[in-house]
Tab-separated table of C-alpha atoms in Angstrom:
chain	number	residue	atom	x	y	z
P	11	GLY	CA	119.385	102.386	84.434
P	12	MET	CA	117.082	99.406	84.921
P	13	GLY	CA	117.502	95.686	85.465
P	14	ALA	CA	114.990	92.877	85.909
P	15	ILE	CA	114.878	89.124	86.435
P	16	THR	CA	111.226	88.069	86.399
P	17	PRO	CA	108.950	85.100	85.679
P	18	VAL	CA	108.160	86.645	82.281
P	19	GLY	CA	111.646	87.750	81.219
P	20	LEU	CA	115.292	87.711	82.189
P	21	ASP	CA	115.843	91.396	81.458
P	22	VAL	CA	113.815	94.604	81.215
P	23	THR	CA	113.113	94.348	77.484
P	24	ALA	CA	111.801	90.786	77.648
P	25	THR	CA	109.786	91.491	80.789
P	26	TRP	CA	108.158	94.614	79.333
P	27	LYS	CA	107.314	92.814	76.097
P	28	SER	CA	105.608	90.041	78.068
P	29	VAL	CA	103.715	92.444	80.320
P	30	THR	CA	102.418	94.548	77.436
P	31	SER	CA	101.435	91.374	75.588
P	32	GLY	CA	99.431	90.036	78.527
P	33	VAL	CA	101.739	87.091	79.173
P	34	SER	CA	101.342	85.432	82.574
P	35	GLY	CA	104.298	83.913	84.384
P	36	VAL	CA	102.124	81.787	86.662
P	37	GLY	CA	102.166	78.007	86.361
P	38	PRO	CA	102.497	74.779	88.372
P	39	ILE	CA	105.255	74.828	90.987
P	40	THR	CA	108.368	72.981	89.825
P	41	LEU	CA	110.924	74.069	92.443
P	42	PHE	CA	109.641	71.351	94.791
P	43	ASP	CA	106.900	68.723	94.875
P	44	ALA	CA	103.757	70.689	95.780
P	45	GLY	CA	101.351	67.787	95.270
P	46	ASP	CA	100.200	67.814	98.912
P	47	TYR	CA	99.896	71.587	99.183
P	48	ARG	CA	96.677	73.573	99.110
P	49	THR	CA	98.315	75.977	96.660
P	50	GLN	CA	100.251	74.321	93.835
P	51	ILE	CA	100.916	77.296	91.557
P	52	ALA	CA	103.371	80.191	91.580
P	53	ALA	CA	105.251	82.589	89.304
P	54	GLU	CA	108.699	81.028	89.018
P	55	VAL	CA	111.702	82.361	87.131
P	56	SER	CA	111.621	79.171	85.125
P	57	ASP	CA	114.505	79.727	82.685
P	58	TRP	CA	117.017	80.776	85.328
P	59	ASP	CA	120.518	79.291	84.955
P	60	PRO	CA	122.727	80.667	87.736
P	61	SER	CA	125.814	78.958	86.312
P	62	ALA	CA	125.622	81.391	83.398
P	63	HIS	CA	126.328	84.232	85.843
P	64	PHE	CA	128.357	82.735	88.701
P	65	ASP	CA	131.058	80.101	89.090
P	66	ALA	CA	130.644	77.067	91.333
P	67	LYS	CA	132.485	78.629	94.275
P	68	GLU	CA	130.285	81.726	94.170
P	69	LEU	CA	127.100	79.686	93.947
P	70	ARG	CA	127.916	77.856	97.183
P	71	ARG	CA	127.744	81.244	98.928
P	72	LEU	CA	124.562	82.559	97.315
P	73	ASP	CA	120.871	82.078	97.886
P	74	ARG	CA	118.570	82.353	94.895
P	75	PHE	CA	117.298	85.798	95.962
P	76	SER	CA	120.843	87.206	95.974
P	77	GLU	CA	121.472	85.761	92.525
P	78	PHE	CA	118.447	87.632	91.181
P	79	PHE	CA	119.453	90.955	92.762
P	80	ILE	CA	123.107	90.771	91.747
P	81	VAL	CA	122.316	90.068	88.091
P	82	ALA	CA	119.546	92.677	87.946
P	83	ALA	CA	122.018	95.177	89.429
P	84	ARG	CA	124.603	94.301	86.781
P	85	GLN	CA	122.006	94.948	84.097
P	86	ALA	CA	120.951	98.281	85.612
P	87	ILE	CA	124.511	99.545	86.066
P	88	ALA	CA	125.386	98.606	82.473
P	89	HIS	CA	122.160	100.194	81.225
P	90	ALA	CA	123.050	103.425	83.024
P	91	GLY	CA	126.529	103.414	81.468
P	92	LEU	CA	128.248	103.734	84.843
P	93	GLU	CA	131.704	102.354	85.652
P	94	PHE	CA	132.450	102.405	89.359
P	95	THR	CA	135.496	100.166	89.596
P	96	THR	CA	137.744	102.631	87.756
P	97	ASP	CA	136.322	105.828	89.274
P	98	GLU	CA	137.026	106.003	93.006
P	99	ASP	CA	135.342	109.380	93.412
P	100	LEU	CA	132.144	108.093	91.850
P	101	ALA	CA	132.311	104.846	93.832
P	102	SER	CA	132.649	106.730	97.117
P	103	ARG	CA	129.439	108.618	96.324
P	104	ALA	CA	127.453	105.546	95.276
P	105	GLY	CA	125.603	103.004	97.391
P	106	VAL	CA	123.080	100.177	97.396
P	107	MET	CA	119.656	99.715	98.970
P	108	VAL	CA	117.914	96.348	98.699
P	109	GLY	CA	114.404	95.403	99.777
P	110	ALA	CA	113.496	91.835	100.751
P	111	GLY	CA	110.675	90.327	102.746
P	112	PHE	CA	112.421	87.097	103.722
P	113	GLY	CA	115.864	86.976	102.170
P	114	GLY	CA	117.449	83.546	101.816
P	115	MET	CA	114.489	81.361	102.760
P	116	GLY	CA	115.724	78.505	100.579
P	117	ALA	CA	119.125	78.543	102.251
P	118	PHE	CA	117.519	78.749	105.690
P	119	ILE	CA	115.410	75.645	105.030
P	120	GLU	CA	118.466	73.783	103.719
P	121	GLU	CA	120.555	74.599	106.787
P	122	ILE	CA	117.794	73.779	109.282
P	123	THR	CA	117.220	70.462	107.492
P	124	THR	CA	120.948	69.700	107.682
P	125	LEU	CA	121.014	70.593	111.377
P	126	VAL	CA	118.085	68.316	112.209
P	127	GLU	CA	119.059	65.400	109.995
P	128	ARG	CA	122.874	65.445	110.158
P	129	GLY	CA	123.787	67.445	113.254
P	130	PRO	CA	125.419	70.787	114.074
P	131	ASP	CA	128.836	69.898	112.674
P	132	ARG	CA	127.362	69.563	109.193
P	133	VAL	CA	125.818	73.042	109.014
P	134	SER	CA	127.598	75.236	106.469
P	135	PRO	CA	129.715	78.190	107.664
P	136	THR	CA	128.266	80.121	104.712
P	137	GLY	CA	124.722	79.567	105.993
P	138	VAL	CA	124.290	82.971	107.603
P	139	PRO	CA	125.710	84.974	104.645
P	140	ARG	CA	123.302	83.127	102.331
P	141	ILE	CA	120.299	83.826	104.559
P	142	ILE	CA	120.483	87.428	105.757
P	143	PRO	CA	118.470	89.852	103.562
P	144	ASN	CA	121.117	92.598	103.480
P	145	MET	CA	123.702	90.269	101.919
P	146	ALA	CA	122.383	90.986	98.410
P	147	ALA	CA	123.200	94.690	98.815
P	148	GLY	CA	126.568	93.919	100.346
P	149	LEU	CA	127.566	91.640	97.499
P	150	VAL	CA	126.608	94.239	94.884
P	151	SER	CA	128.621	96.888	96.727
P	152	ILE	CA	131.660	94.582	96.831
P	153	GLU	CA	131.413	93.572	93.180
P	154	HIS	CA	131.157	97.146	91.918
P	155	ASN	CA	133.363	98.842	94.551
P	156	LEU	CA	130.506	100.979	95.897
P	157	THR	CA	131.636	102.548	99.169
P	158	GLY	CA	128.670	104.834	99.829
P	159	PRO	CA	125.633	103.929	101.972
P	160	VAL	CA	124.715	100.226	101.801
P	161	SER	CA	121.650	98.928	103.589
P	162	CYS	CA	118.506	96.811	103.490
P	163	VAL	CA	114.782	97.317	104.009
P	164	VAL	CA	112.699	94.421	105.347
P	165	THR	CA	109.065	95.532	105.274
P	166	ALA	CA	107.213	92.546	103.808
P	167	CYS	CA	105.397	93.254	100.527
P	168	SER	CA	106.418	96.917	100.456
P	169	ALA	CA	110.156	96.274	100.937
P	170	SER	CA	111.328	97.070	97.406
P	171	ALA	CA	109.194	100.216	97.155
P	172	ASN	CA	110.503	101.343	100.536
P	173	ALA	CA	114.072	100.623	99.394
P	174	ILE	CA	113.651	102.865	96.361
P	175	GLY	CA	112.140	105.600	98.541
P	176	ASP	CA	114.919	105.341	101.112
P	177	ALA	CA	117.555	105.429	98.363
P	178	ALA	CA	116.000	108.619	97.005
P	179	GLU	CA	116.114	110.167	100.475
P	180	ILE	CA	119.796	109.247	100.821
P	181	ILE	CA	120.496	111.185	97.621
P	182	ARG	CA	118.236	114.037	98.720
P	183	ARG	CA	120.133	114.517	101.976
P	184	GLY	CA	123.457	114.572	100.127
P	185	ALA	CA	124.906	111.308	101.382
P	186	ALA	CA	125.250	109.877	97.856
P	187	ASP	CA	124.990	110.909	94.220
P	188	VAL	CA	124.041	107.464	92.888
P	189	MET	CA	122.075	104.609	94.464
P	190	VAL	CA	121.501	101.094	93.174
P	191	ALA	CA	118.016	100.425	94.509
P	192	GLY	CA	115.382	97.746	94.264
P	193	GLY	CA	114.621	94.338	95.650
P	194	ALA	CA	114.586	90.589	95.273
P	195	GLU	CA	112.746	87.595	96.646
P	196	ALA	CA	112.851	83.833	96.191
P	197	SER	CA	110.333	82.364	98.608
P	198	ILE	CA	108.699	79.720	96.439
P	199	THR	CA	109.786	77.110	98.946
P	200	THR	CA	108.111	74.440	101.048
P	201	PHE	CA	107.710	76.751	104.036
P	202	GLY	CA	106.881	79.862	102.005
P	203	ILE	CA	104.015	78.196	100.184
P	204	ALA	CA	102.785	76.192	103.189
P	205	THR	CA	102.559	79.090	105.618
P	206	PHE	CA	100.730	81.481	103.264
P	207	ALA	CA	98.434	78.680	102.149
P	208	GLN	CA	97.577	77.891	105.767
P	209	ALA	CA	96.772	81.563	106.271
P	210	ARG	CA	94.301	81.266	103.363
P	211	ALA	CA	96.170	84.150	101.729
P	212	MET	CA	97.014	82.501	98.390
P	213	SER	CA	94.933	81.514	95.414
P	214	THR	CA	94.030	77.839	95.085
P	215	ARG	CA	93.017	78.161	91.451
P	216	ASN	CA	95.400	75.299	90.686
P	217	ASP	CA	93.514	74.251	87.570
P	218	ASP	CA	93.748	77.759	86.087
P	219	PRO	CA	97.214	79.191	86.861
P	220	GLN	CA	97.009	81.791	84.093
P	221	GLY	CA	93.825	83.237	85.586
P	222	ALA	CA	94.736	82.934	89.259
P	223	SER	CA	96.121	86.445	89.839
P	224	ARG	CA	92.937	88.543	89.834
P	225	PRO	CA	93.082	91.006	92.780
P	226	PHE	CA	90.190	93.186	91.584
P	227	ASP	CA	87.866	90.393	90.499
P	228	ALA	CA	84.717	89.493	92.421
P	229	ASP	CA	85.912	85.874	92.429
P	230	ARG	CA	89.428	86.569	93.673
P	231	ASP	CA	90.691	84.001	96.152
P	232	GLY	CA	94.135	85.218	97.151
P	233	PHE	CA	97.509	86.268	95.805
P	234	VAL	CA	100.000	84.270	93.747
P	235	MET	CA	103.542	83.871	95.073
P	236	GLY	CA	106.225	85.164	92.720
P	237	GLU	CA	109.991	85.597	92.676
P	238	GLY	CA	112.637	87.653	90.933
P	239	GLY	CA	114.659	90.827	91.206
P	240	GLY	CA	114.299	94.403	90.027
P	241	VAL	CA	116.806	97.254	90.221
P	242	LEU	CA	116.803	100.960	89.355
P	243	ILE	CA	119.740	103.352	89.243
P	244	LEU	CA	118.809	106.582	91.009
P	245	GLU	CA	120.966	109.666	90.480
P	246	SER	CA	120.902	113.231	91.677
P	247	LEU	CA	119.905	115.730	88.997
P	248	GLU	CA	123.344	117.349	89.142
P	249	HIS	CA	125.042	113.991	88.600
């Protein structure tokens, strides 16, 4: 089972077609006005419409990174042909492991801005659930009735890979038969771009977004910020 929300496709099939066709998802930043920033390009999930997946009440409780992970998890579970909500035995032996470097950075910026500009009484009570990185895993476990191990890995750029590895180890030690594993990030924000740009870590090839991501090139000048979510369903061989 696989699921993917990426800058070059809103599912695995579309993403793989783009990747194998050499399509780049990098372009000018549109999520905020980056005109004064050293880096003005990123790989955004540009066609994302959260209202197609969540109602208004749900959206008030979700950061963009959680949206990506939840929908990618839905895709992966459907792809694997698993139905947890009607099989309690299976659900009790299934869990979730998410990897995220920052978690709800967008929500964090929103709440800090509200605190500074409007005062403490205007900060949302859903601020913390939107921000914390493990919330994406928790929400997937709730939606699909997964009562096995549920946790989160926060190890910067290796978080999602570590999450998949940790999920495999959970199955190996017999604590679960099935794990929903992967990661999500949505850090194309004012702070996310500013801080990496100040560290001289990101490409400033603003006039050539399509050619900016070139890690093995002699003229490389930094990485390109991206966003999205990817999920795999891991199962024991016996299962």
